[in-house]
CSV table of C-alpha atoms in Angstrom, one decimal:
chain,number,residue,atom,x,y,z
A,565,PRO,CA,21.4,-10.3,37.3
A,566,VAL,CA,23.1,-13.3,39.1
A,567,ARG,CA,26.3,-12.0,37.8
A,568,GLU,CA,25.8,-8.6,38.3
A,569,MET,CA,25.2,-9.1,42.0
A,570,LEU,CA,28.2,-11.3,42.7
A,571,ALA,CA,29.9,-9.0,41.4
A,572,VAL,CA,29.3,-6.0,43.3
A,573,PHE,CA,29.5,-8.4,46.8
A,574,ALA,CA,33.0,-9.4,45.7
A,575,GLU,CA,33.8,-5.5,45.0
A,576,ARG,CA,32.1,-5.2,48.9
A,577,ARG,CA,33.7,-7.6,50.1
A,578,ALA,CA,37.2,-6.7,48.8
A,579,ARG,CA,36.8,-3.2,50.1
A,580,VAL,CA,35.6,-4.1,53.6
A,581,LEU,CA,37.6,-6.9,54.7
A,582,PRO,CA,40.8,-5.1,54.9
A,583,ARG,CA,38.8,-2.3,56.9
A,584,GLU,CA,37.4,-4.7,59.2
A,585,ARG,CA,40.6,-6.3,60.0
A,586,ALA,CA,42.2,-2.8,60.9
A,587,LEU,CA,39.5,-2.6,63.7
A,588,PRO,CA,41.2,-2.8,67.2
A,589,GLY,CA,40.4,-6.3,68.7
A,590,VAL,CA,39.4,-7.8,65.6
A,591,THR,CA,40.5,-10.7,63.3
A,592,SER,CA,39.1,-12.0,60.4
A,593,VAL,CA,39.0,-14.5,57.6
A,594,GLU,CA,37.4,-13.9,54.2
A,595,PRO,CA,33.9,-15.4,53.9
A,596,ARG,CA,33.8,-17.8,51.1
A,597,GLY,CA,29.8,-17.6,50.2
A,598,ALA,CA,26.7,-15.1,51.0
A,599,PHE,CA,27.3,-11.7,52.3
A,600,TYR,CA,28.3,-12.0,55.7
A,601,ALA,CA,31.2,-11.2,57.7
A,602,PHE,CA,32.2,-12.9,61.0
A,603,PRO,CA,35.0,-11.7,62.3
A,604,ASN,CA,36.7,-12.9,65.4
A,605,VAL,CA,35.9,-10.3,68.2
A,606,SER,CA,37.1,-12.3,71.7
A,607,SER,CA,39.6,-10.1,72.2
A,608,LEU,CA,37.2,-7.0,73.1
A,609,LEU,CA,35.3,-8.7,75.9
A,610,SER,CA,35.3,-8.0,79.1
A,611,ASP,CA,33.6,-8.0,82.7
A,612,GLU,CA,31.6,-5.1,80.8
A,613,HIS,CA,30.9,-7.0,77.8
A,614,PRO,CA,31.1,-10.8,78.4
A,615,SER,CA,29.9,-11.7,75.0
A,616,SER,CA,29.1,-11.3,71.7
A,617,ALA,CA,25.6,-10.1,72.9
A,618,ASP,CA,26.6,-7.3,75.2
A,619,LEU,CA,29.0,-6.2,72.3
A,620,ALA,CA,26.0,-6.5,69.7
A,621,SER,CA,24.6,-4.0,72.2
A,622,TYR,CA,27.1,-1.8,73.0
A,623,PHE,CA,27.9,-0.9,69.0
A,624,ILE,CA,24.3,-0.5,68.5
A,625,ASP,CA,24.4,2.1,71.6
A,626,GLU,CA,27.6,3.5,71.1
A,627,ALA,CA,28.1,3.0,67.2
A,628,HIS,CA,24.7,2.9,65.8
A,629,VAL,CA,25.7,-0.1,63.8
A,630,VAL,CA,23.6,-3.2,63.8
A,631,THR,CA,25.6,-6.6,64.6
A,632,VAL,CA,24.4,-10.1,65.3
A,633,ALA,CA,25.9,-12.0,68.1
A,634,GLY,CA,28.0,-15.2,67.1
A,635,ALA,CA,26.2,-17.1,69.5
A,636,ALA,CA,22.8,-16.7,67.8
A,637,PHE,CA,25.3,-18.9,65.2
A,638,GLY,CA,26.7,-21.2,67.6
A,639,ARG,CA,30.6,-19.1,67.7
A,640,GLU,CA,30.3,-17.4,70.9
A,641,GLY,CA,32.9,-14.3,70.5
A,642,HIS,CA,32.1,-13.7,66.8
A,643,LEU,CA,29.9,-11.3,65.5
A,644,ARG,CA,28.1,-11.3,62.0
A,645,LEU,CA,28.1,-8.2,59.4
A,646,SER,CA,26.4,-8.1,56.8
A,647,TYR,CA,28.2,-6.4,53.5
A,648,ALA,CA,24.5,-6.2,51.6
A,649,THR,CA,24.0,-2.8,51.3
A,650,SER,CA,25.9,0.3,49.6
A,651,MET,CA,29.5,1.4,50.0
A,652,GLU,CA,28.6,4.5,51.5
A,653,ALA,CA,26.7,2.7,54.4
A,654,LEU,CA,29.6,0.1,54.7
A,655,GLU,CA,32.4,3.0,54.9
A,656,GLU,CA,30.0,5.1,57.2
A,657,ALA,CA,29.9,1.6,59.6
A,658,LEU,CA,33.1,0.9,59.5
A,659,GLU,CA,33.7,4.4,60.7
A,660,ARG,CA,31.6,4.1,63.7
A,661,LEU,CA,33.1,1.0,64.4
A,662,GLU,CA,36.7,1.8,64.5
A,663,SER,CA,35.7,4.5,66.9
A,664,ALA,CA,33.8,2.2,69.2
A,665,CYS,CA,36.3,0.0,69.3
A,666,ALA,CA,39.0,2.5,70.1
A,667,ARG,CA,36.9,3.9,73.1
A,668,LEU,CA,36.2,0.3,74.3
A,669,LEU,CA,39.9,-0.4,74.5
A,670,GLY,CA,40.3,2.5,76.3
C-alpha cells in the first residue's frame, strides 16, 4: 500500500505543480516530501492583504479553498497547500485559486 500511495501522490504533485506555478503572482519549488506544496505568494501581499494569514482568509472567503498561512511554519509570504485529495477536487481548487488570484491582482 505504501508504494501505491507514493505513486498516487507523485502523480498528483506532477499535475498540481505546473498549475500552481501558473497562478498569477505565485512561484514554487518542487516539494521533496509529504503531500504539500509551499508556494511563495509574497507578490500577492498588499495593504489589503499584508500577511499570508490574510491571504489564507481571502482564499477561504473568495475561492472556498483552504490554505494554511506560511507564517505558521516560519515562512511568511508562503501558503501551504495539500494535494492529499482527489484530482477532481484539486483541479477545481486550482481553478478557484486562479480566479481569486486574478481578482486580487485586478
